[in-house]
PDB file of C-alpha atoms in Angstrom:
ATOM      1  CA  ASN W   3       0.000   0.000   0.000  1.00  0.00           C
ATOM      2  CA  SER W   4       1.320   3.381  -0.957  1.00  0.00           C
ATOM      3  CA  LEU W   5       0.927   6.369   1.295  1.00  0.00           C
ATOM      4  CA  ARG W   6      -0.340   9.646  -0.090  1.00  0.00           C
ATOM      5  CA  TYR W   7       1.278  12.716   1.374  1.00  0.00           C
ATOM      6  CA  THR W   8      -0.466  16.079   1.170  1.00  0.00           C
ATOM      7  CA  THR W   9       1.111  19.469   1.595  1.00  0.00           C
ATOM      8  CA  ASP W  10      -0.329  22.320   3.607  1.00  0.00           C
ATOM      9  CA  THR W  11      -1.369  23.877   0.295  1.00  0.00           C
ATOM     10  CA  ASP W  12      -3.250  20.713  -0.673  1.00  0.00           C
ATOM     11  CA  CYS W  13      -5.072  20.695   2.656  1.00  0.00           C
ATOM     12  CA  SER W  14      -5.936  24.373   2.351  1.00  0.00           C
ATOM     13  CA  GLU W  15      -7.361  23.824  -1.132  1.00  0.00           C
ATOM     14  CA  ILE W  16      -9.418  20.862   0.061  1.00  0.00           C
ATOM     15  CA  ARG W  17     -10.805  22.824   2.997  1.00  0.00           C
ATOM     16  CA  ALA W  18     -11.590  25.779   0.748  1.00  0.00           C
ATOM     17  CA  GLN W  19     -13.368  23.513  -1.748  1.00  0.00           C
ATOM     18  CA  ASP W  20     -15.405  21.934   1.040  1.00  0.00           C
ATOM     19  CA  LEU W  21     -16.341  25.381   2.349  1.00  0.00           C
ATOM     20  CA  ALA W  22     -17.295  26.645  -1.111  1.00  0.00           C
ATOM     21  CA  SER W  23     -19.443  23.553  -1.684  1.00  0.00           C
ATOM     22  CA  ALA W  24     -21.146  24.051   1.681  1.00  0.00           C
ATOM     23  CA  ILE W  25     -21.887  27.706   0.909  1.00  0.00           C
ATOM     24  CA  HIS W  26     -23.138  26.693  -2.533  1.00  0.00           C
ATOM     25  CA  ALA W  27     -25.590  24.235  -0.962  1.00  0.00           C
ATOM     26  CA  GLU W  28     -26.630  26.645   1.791  1.00  0.00           C
ATOM     27  CA  LEU W  29     -27.415  29.531  -0.553  1.00  0.00           C
ATOM     28  CA  HIS W  30     -29.469  27.361  -2.860  1.00  0.00           C
ATOM     29  CA  PHE W  31     -31.301  25.824   0.092  1.00  0.00           C
ATOM     30  CA  LEU W  32     -32.124  29.299   1.390  1.00  0.00           C
ATOM     31  CA  SER W  33     -33.292  30.335  -2.075  1.00  0.00           C
ATOM     32  CA  SER W  34     -35.669  27.393  -2.235  1.00  0.00           C
ATOM     33  CA  ILE W  35     -37.184  28.296   1.152  1.00  0.00           C
ATOM     34  CA  LEU W  36     -37.370  32.057   0.629  1.00  0.00           C
ATOM     35  CA  THR W  37     -39.093  31.672  -2.748  1.00  0.00           C
ATOM     36  CA  SER W  38     -41.342  28.748  -1.821  1.00  0.00           C
ATOM     37  CA  PRO W  39     -45.158  28.997  -1.574  1.00  0.00           C
ATOM     38  CA  LEU W  40     -44.706  28.982   2.220  1.00  0.00           C
ATOM     39  CA  TYR W  41     -45.100  32.749   2.280  1.00  0.00           C
ATOM     40  CA  LYS W  42     -44.219  33.170   5.971  1.00  0.00           C
ATOM     41  CA  HIS W  43     -40.736  31.841   5.223  1.00  0.00           C
ATOM     42  CA  ALA W  44     -40.373  34.442   2.475  1.00  0.00           C
ATOM     43  CA  LYS W  45     -40.627  37.162   5.126  1.00  0.00           C
ATOM     44  CA  SER W  46     -38.539  35.484   7.810  1.00  0.00           C
ATOM     45  CA  PRO W  47     -36.047  37.972   9.316  1.00  0.00           C
ATOM     46  CA  THR W  48     -33.972  35.039  10.560  1.00  0.00           C
ATOM     47  CA  LEU W  49     -33.548  33.529   7.086  1.00  0.00           C
ATOM     48  CA  TRP W  50     -32.723  36.865   5.437  1.00  0.00           C
ATOM     49  CA  SER W  51     -30.265  37.721   8.214  1.00  0.00           C
ATOM     50  CA  HIS W  52     -28.574  34.350   7.836  1.00  0.00           C
ATOM     51  CA  ARG W  53     -28.259  34.800   4.070  1.00  0.00           C
ATOM     52  CA  LEU W  54     -26.739  38.242   4.561  1.00  0.00           C
ATOM     53  CA  TRP W  55     -24.354  36.845   7.171  1.00  0.00           C
ATOM     54  CA  LEU W  56     -23.118  34.298   4.629  1.00  0.00           C
ATOM     55  CA  LEU W  57     -22.416  36.974   2.055  1.00  0.00           C
ATOM     56  CA  ARG W  58     -20.691  39.259   4.532  1.00  0.00           C
ATOM     57  CA  THR W  59     -18.615  36.496   6.093  1.00  0.00           C
ATOM     58  CA  PHE W  60     -17.649  34.705   2.880  1.00  0.00           C
ATOM     59  CA  PRO W  61     -18.022  37.325   0.119  1.00  0.00           C
ATOM     60  CA  PHE W  62     -15.542  35.752  -2.311  1.00  0.00           C
ATOM     61  CA  LEU W  63     -16.788  32.180  -1.941  1.00  0.00           C
ATOM     62  CA  SER W  64     -20.404  33.308  -1.996  1.00  0.00           C
ATOM     63  CA  HIS W  65     -19.921  34.901  -5.403  1.00  0.00           C
ATOM     64  CA  LEU W  66     -18.352  31.737  -6.742  1.00  0.00           C
ATOM     65  CA  ALA W  67     -21.010  29.521  -5.207  1.00  0.00           C
ATOM     66  CA  PHE W  68     -23.629  30.559  -7.735  1.00  0.00           C
ATOM     67  CA  HIS W  69     -21.434  29.643 -10.674  1.00  0.00           C
ATOM     68  CA  ASP W  70     -18.791  27.108  -9.749  1.00  0.00           C
ATOM     69  CA  PRO W  71     -18.011  26.161  -6.137  1.00  0.00           C
ATOM     70  CA  ASP W  72     -14.304  26.095  -6.928  1.00  0.00           C
ATOM     71  CA  PRO W  73     -12.231  28.490  -4.807  1.00  0.00           C
ATOM     72  CA  THR W  74      -9.295  28.166  -7.216  1.00  0.00           C
ATOM     73  CA  ALA W  75     -11.313  29.760 -10.016  1.00  0.00           C
ATOM     74  CA  ALA W  76     -10.448  33.369 -10.689  1.00  0.00           C
ATOM     75  CA  PRO W  77     -13.335  35.770 -10.084  1.00  0.00           C
ATOM     76  CA  ASN W  78     -14.320  37.979 -12.970  1.00  0.00           C
ATOM     77  CA  GLN W  79     -16.558  41.010 -13.411  1.00  0.00           C
ATOM     78  CA  LEU W  80     -19.240  39.043 -15.238  1.00  0.00           C
ATOM     79  CA  SER W  81     -19.645  36.469 -12.461  1.00  0.00           C
ATOM     80  CA  THR W  82     -19.857  39.226  -9.829  1.00  0.00           C
ATOM     81  CA  ASP W  83     -22.408  41.176 -11.850  1.00  0.00           C
ATOM     82  CA  ARG W  84     -24.572  38.124 -12.500  1.00  0.00           C
ATOM     83  CA  PHE W  85     -24.445  37.296  -8.802  1.00  0.00           C
ATOM     84  CA  VAL W  86     -26.082  40.630  -7.975  1.00  0.00           C
ATOM     85  CA  VAL W  87     -28.719  40.107 -10.683  1.00  0.00           C
ATOM     86  CA  GLU W  88     -29.553  36.642  -9.343  1.00  0.00           C
ATOM     87  CA  GLU W  89     -29.761  37.873  -5.752  1.00  0.00           C
ATOM     88  CA  LEU W  90     -32.211  40.582  -6.769  1.00  0.00           C
ATOM     89  CA  GLU W  91     -34.283  37.973  -8.605  1.00  0.00           C
ATOM     90  CA  VAL W  92     -34.498  35.934  -5.391  1.00  0.00           C
ATOM     91  CA  VAL W  93     -35.684  39.052  -3.575  1.00  0.00           C
ATOM     92  CA  MET W  94     -38.353  39.810  -6.185  1.00  0.00           C
ATOM     93  CA  LYS W  95     -39.624  36.232  -6.110  1.00  0.00           C
ATOM     94  CA  ALA W  96     -39.846  36.314  -2.312  1.00  0.00           C
ATOM     95  CA  ALA W  97     -41.625  39.670  -2.492  1.00  0.00           C
ATOM     96  CA  GLU W  98     -44.223  38.066  -4.761  1.00  0.00           C
ATOM     97  CA  ARG W  99     -44.806  35.352  -2.178  1.00  0.00           C
ATOM     98  CA  HIS W 100     -45.314  37.835   0.640  1.00  0.00           C
ATOM     99  CA  PRO W 101     -46.483  41.387  -0.208  1.00  0.00           C
ATOM    100  CA  ARG W 102     -44.755  44.340   1.468  1.00  0.00           C
ATOM    101  CA  ASN W 103     -41.794  42.145   2.203  1.00  0.00           C
ATOM    102  CA  TYR W 104     -39.585  44.733   3.868  1.00  0.00           C
ATOM    103  CA  TYR W 105     -37.111  42.104   5.060  1.00  0.00           C
ATOM    104  CA  ALA W 106     -36.483  40.987   1.473  1.00  0.00           C
ATOM    105  CA  TRP W 107     -36.112  44.520   0.129  1.00  0.00           C
ATOM    106  CA  ASN W 108     -33.845  45.553   3.001  1.00  0.00           C
ATOM    107  CA  TYR W 109     -31.689  42.575   2.122  1.00  0.00           C
ATOM    108  CA  ALA W 110     -31.615  43.892  -1.459  1.00  0.00           C
ATOM    109  CA  ARG W 111     -30.346  47.223  -0.125  1.00  0.00           C
ATOM    110  CA  GLU W 112     -27.495  45.423   1.587  1.00  0.00           C
ATOM    111  CA  ILE W 113     -26.658  43.584  -1.646  1.00  0.00           C
ATOM    112  CA  VAL W 114     -26.363  46.946  -3.391  1.00  0.00           C
ATOM    113  CA  ARG W 115     -24.160  48.299  -0.604  1.00  0.00           C
ATOM    114  CA  LEU W 116     -21.939  45.225  -0.633  1.00  0.00           C
ATOM    115  CA  SER W 117     -21.566  45.558  -4.400  1.00  0.00           C
ATOM    116  CA  SER W 118     -20.303  49.120  -4.213  1.00  0.00           C
ATOM    117  CA  PRO W 119     -16.577  49.524  -4.963  1.00  0.00           C
ATOM    118  CA  SER W 120     -16.451  52.276  -2.346  1.00  0.00           C
ATOM    119  CA  PRO W 121     -16.998  52.061   1.445  1.00  0.00           C
ATOM    120  CA  SER W 122     -18.823  55.410   1.362  1.00  0.00           C
ATOM    121  CA  PRO W 123     -22.147  55.643   3.221  1.00  0.00           C
ATOM    122  CA  SER W 124     -25.057  54.641   1.050  1.00  0.00           C
ATOM    123  CA  PRO W 125     -28.405  56.291   0.410  1.00  0.00           C
ATOM    124  CA  SER W 126     -31.325  54.759   2.253  1.00  0.00           C
ATOM    125  CA  GLY W 127     -34.582  55.272   0.447  1.00  0.00           C
ATOM    126  CA  GLU W 128     -35.928  58.797   0.360  1.00  0.00           C
ATOM    127  CA  GLU W 129     -33.478  59.996   3.017  1.00  0.00           C
ATOM    128  CA  GLY W 130     -30.625  59.173   0.670  1.00  0.00           C
ATOM    129  CA  VAL W 131     -32.306  61.061  -2.131  1.00  0.00           C
ATOM    130  CA  LYS W 132     -32.469  64.161   0.029  1.00  0.00           C
ATOM    131  CA  GLY W 133     -28.736  64.218   0.500  1.00  0.00           C
ATOM    132  CA  GLU W 134     -27.693  61.747   3.159  1.00  0.00           C
ATOM    133  CA  GLU W 135     -25.083  60.465   0.719  1.00  0.00           C
ATOM    134  CA  LYS W 136     -22.280  63.021   0.442  1.00  0.00           C
ATOM    135  CA  GLY W 137     -19.555  61.064  -1.341  1.00  0.00           C
ATOM    136  CA  GLU W 138     -19.364  59.814  -4.895  1.00  0.00           C
ATOM    137  CA  ARG W 139     -18.402  56.350  -6.020  1.00  0.00           C
ATOM    138  CA  GLU W 140     -16.550  55.310  -9.154  1.00  0.00           C
ATOM    139  CA  GLY W 141     -18.915  53.491 -11.468  1.00  0.00           C
ATOM    140  CA  VAL W 142     -22.481  52.350 -10.936  1.00  0.00           C
ATOM    141  CA  LEU W 143     -22.277  49.418  -8.501  1.00  0.00           C
ATOM    142  CA  GLY W 144     -18.944  48.643 -10.134  1.00  0.00           C
ATOM    143  CA  MET W 145     -20.993  47.091 -12.966  1.00  0.00           C
ATOM    144  CA  ASP W 146     -21.190  47.430 -16.722  1.00  0.00           C
ATOM    145  CA  LYS W 147     -24.023  49.696 -17.826  1.00  0.00           C
ATOM    146  CA  GLU W 148     -25.917  46.764 -19.374  1.00  0.00           C
ATOM    147  CA  ILE W 149     -26.000  44.954 -16.035  1.00  0.00           C
ATOM    148  CA  TRP W 150     -27.158  47.755 -13.735  1.00  0.00           C
ATOM    149  CA  ALA W 151     -29.650  48.885 -16.372  1.00  0.00           C
ATOM    150  CA  GLU W 152     -30.981  45.305 -16.508  1.00  0.00           C
ATOM    151  CA  CYS W 153     -31.383  45.316 -12.715  1.00  0.00           C
ATOM    152  CA  LEU W 154     -33.160  48.670 -12.836  1.00  0.00           C
ATOM    153  CA  HIS W 155     -35.602  47.566 -15.536  1.00  0.00           C
ATOM    154  CA  LYS W 156     -36.369  44.274 -13.790  1.00  0.00           C
ATOM    155  CA  ILE W 157     -37.107  46.016 -10.499  1.00  0.00           C
ATOM    156  CA  HIS W 158     -39.270  48.604 -12.247  1.00  0.00           C
ATOM    157  CA  LYS W 159     -41.182  45.874 -14.072  1.00  0.00           C
ATOM    158  CA  TRP W 160     -41.808  44.142 -10.743  1.00  0.00           C
ATOM    159  CA  CYS W 161     -43.146  47.391  -9.278  1.00  0.00           C
ATOM    160  CA  LEU W 162     -45.514  47.949 -12.198  1.00  0.00           C
ATOM    161  CA  LEU W 163     -46.838  44.419 -11.720  1.00  0.00           C
ATOM    162  CA  HIS W 164     -47.341  45.152  -7.996  1.00  0.00           C
ATOM    163  CA  PRO W 165     -48.288  48.854  -8.005  1.00  0.00           C
ATOM    164  CA  ARG W 166     -49.705  48.874  -4.456  1.00  0.00           C
ATOM    165  CA  ASP W 167     -46.549  47.417  -2.873  1.00  0.00           C
ATOM    166  CA  ILE W 168     -44.780  50.426  -1.354  1.00  0.00           C
ATOM    167  CA  SER W 169     -41.818  48.303  -0.224  1.00  0.00           C
ATOM    168  CA  GLY W 170     -40.856  47.616  -3.849  1.00  0.00           C
ATOM    169  CA  TRP W 171     -41.274  51.238  -4.939  1.00  0.00           C
ATOM    170  CA  SER W 172     -39.229  52.368  -1.954  1.00  0.00           C
ATOM    171  CA  PHE W 173     -36.376  50.093  -2.983  1.00  0.00           C
ATOM    172  CA  LEU W 174     -36.651  51.353  -6.570  1.00  0.00           C
ATOM    173  CA  VAL W 175     -36.136  54.928  -5.339  1.00  0.00           C
ATOM    174  CA  PHE W 176     -33.172  53.739  -3.289  1.00  0.00           C
ATOM    175  CA  PHE W 177     -31.684  51.988  -6.332  1.00  0.00           C
ATOM    176  CA  ILE W 178     -32.210  55.014  -8.584  1.00  0.00           C
ATOM    177  CA  ALA W 179     -30.589  57.233  -5.942  1.00  0.00           C
ATOM    178  CA  TRP W 180     -27.620  54.907  -5.803  1.00  0.00           C
ATOM    179  CA  ILE W 181     -27.274  55.069  -9.592  1.00  0.00           C
ATOM    180  CA  ALA W 182     -27.727  58.839  -9.684  1.00  0.00           C
ATOM    181  CA  LEU W 183     -25.072  59.395  -7.009  1.00  0.00           C
ATOM    182  CA  SER W 184     -22.558  57.042  -8.590  1.00  0.00           C
ATOM    183  CA  LYS W 185     -19.709  58.737 -10.370  1.00  0.00           C
ATOM    184  CA  VAL W 186     -19.176  57.886 -14.034  1.00  0.00           C
ATOM    185  CA  SER W 187     -16.498  59.173 -16.356  1.00  0.00           C
ATOM    186  CA  GLY W 188     -17.366  61.182 -19.419  1.00  0.00           C
ATOM    187  CA  GLU W 189     -20.243  63.492 -20.324  1.00  0.00           C
ATOM    188  CA  LYS W 190     -21.771  60.843 -22.583  1.00  0.00           C
ATOM    189  CA  GLU W 191     -22.016  58.347 -19.703  1.00  0.00           C
ATOM    190  CA  VAL W 192     -23.573  60.983 -17.439  1.00  0.00           C
ATOM    191  CA  LEU W 193     -26.239  61.787 -20.039  1.00  0.00           C
ATOM    192  CA  GLU W 194     -26.938  58.093 -20.703  1.00  0.00           C
ATOM    193  CA  LYS W 195     -27.411  57.460 -17.006  1.00  0.00           C
ATOM    194  CA  LYS W 196     -29.832  60.373 -16.683  1.00  0.00           C
ATOM    195  CA  GLU W 197     -31.819  59.264 -19.739  1.00  0.00           C
ATOM    196  CA  ILE W 198     -32.175  55.722 -18.379  1.00  0.00           C
ATOM    197  CA  ILE W 199     -33.489  57.106 -15.087  1.00  0.00           C
ATOM    198  CA  ARG W 200     -35.847  59.516 -16.865  1.00  0.00           C
ATOM    199  CA  ALA W 201     -37.239  56.633 -18.933  1.00  0.00           C
ATOM    200  CA  ILE W 202     -38.233  54.817 -15.736  1.00  0.00           C
ATOM    201  CA  PHE W 203     -40.295  57.778 -14.536  1.00  0.00           C
ATOM    202  CA  THR W 204     -41.770  58.326 -17.997  1.00  0.00           C
ATOM    203  CA  ARG W 205     -42.921  54.712 -18.282  1.00  0.00           C
ATOM    204  CA  THR W 206     -44.434  54.937 -14.808  1.00  0.00           C
ATOM    205  CA  GLU W 207     -46.333  58.064 -15.781  1.00  0.00           C
ATOM    206  CA  ASP W 208     -47.541  56.314 -18.942  1.00  0.00           C
ATOM    207  CA  PHE W 209     -48.757  53.427 -16.770  1.00  0.00           C
ATOM    208  CA  VAL W 210     -50.748  55.817 -14.566  1.00  0.00           C
ATOM    209  CA  GLN W 211     -52.349  57.526 -17.563  1.00  0.00           C
ATOM    210  CA  LYS W 212     -53.116  54.304 -19.429  1.00  0.00           C
ATOM    211  CA  TYR W 213     -54.872  52.621 -16.515  1.00  0.00           C
ATOM    212  CA  ASP W 214     -56.009  55.787 -14.747  1.00  0.00           C
ATOM    213  CA  TRP W 215     -54.198  54.386 -11.742  1.00  0.00           C
ATOM    214  CA  LYS W 216     -54.777  55.876  -8.304  1.00  0.00           C
ATOM    215  CA  GLY W 217     -52.504  54.841  -5.493  1.00  0.00           C
ATOM    216  CA  GLU W 218     -50.200  56.394  -2.929  1.00  0.00           C
ATOM    217  CA  SER W 219     -47.216  54.156  -3.760  1.00  0.00           C
ATOM    218  CA  VAL W 220     -46.997  55.181  -7.410  1.00  0.00           C
ATOM    219  CA  GLU W 221     -47.783  58.809  -6.647  1.00  0.00           C
ATOM    220  CA  TRP W 222     -44.995  58.891  -4.064  1.00  0.00           C
ATOM    221  CA  PHE W 223     -42.584  57.374  -6.561  1.00  0.00           C
ATOM    222  CA  LEU W 224     -43.400  59.929  -9.259  1.00  0.00           C
ATOM    223  CA  ALA W 225     -43.047  62.746  -6.732  1.00  0.00           C
ATOM    224  CA  SER W 226     -39.517  61.523  -5.956  1.00  0.00           C
ATOM    225  CA  SER W 227     -38.421  62.507  -9.481  1.00  0.00           C
ATOM    226  CA  THR W 228     -37.967  66.074  -8.231  1.00  0.00           C
ATOM    227  CA  HIS W 229     -35.102  64.866  -6.024  1.00  0.00           C
ATOM    228  CA  PHE W 230     -33.224  63.781  -9.154  1.00  0.00           C
ATOM    229  CA  ASN W 231     -33.962  67.006 -11.080  1.00  0.00           C
ATOM    230  CA  ILE W 232     -35.825  64.968 -13.658  1.00  0.00           C
ATOM    231  CA  GLU W 233     -39.097  65.714 -15.381  1.00  0.00           C
ATOM    232  CA  PRO W 234     -40.563  62.425 -16.690  1.00  0.00           C
ATOM    233  CA  ASN W 235     -41.555  63.878 -20.056  1.00  0.00           C
ATOM    234  CA  GLY W 236     -38.902  66.539 -20.096  1.00  0.00           C
TER     235      GLY W 236
END
């Protein structure tokens, strides 16, 4: 019988692989519970807190867990961006299961904060729009424009499908504030960012006019456009 000797590096890689696999299984298990028809689980503060703890404690391995639980794989911008998109999709699914799911949307806020390339304080809903955030960050969430614009459109679509859910609209304002306050390079990028934001308010106004919609949530959202110096049809 031959003996197999392992180095400290081998052991470290094995332990890291085991940990990545465990996080991979845990995140998917949590996703299945939080998005299940058992709506009370979708609004469980314990489950959302545990998921956030995983991401804060093991940020690198958590990002890999959604794609390939291999800690030796090099992270790339695409995998990080898609991770944020997938986390927001979990939140939106859970918010469908349990209306006004503030625990889910607060978790989404933390995902946005964790994704920022800067440790600057982040805007928090309408307070952030009014100027709580003083610093500027390089890039929008550190993402390509296509990715953060995709997130924005998906969240807005969710809100239009659930127009009475103030928790979703509140997060949308938070997300728009985060985008608006993010620093981008070049006048073209600044104008593109503003046009994308304006389009969100314009489509919301079109929704109100088309369906003659009356509701405080949507009205509050449209009123927030003044904080961004944007006129929906301007």
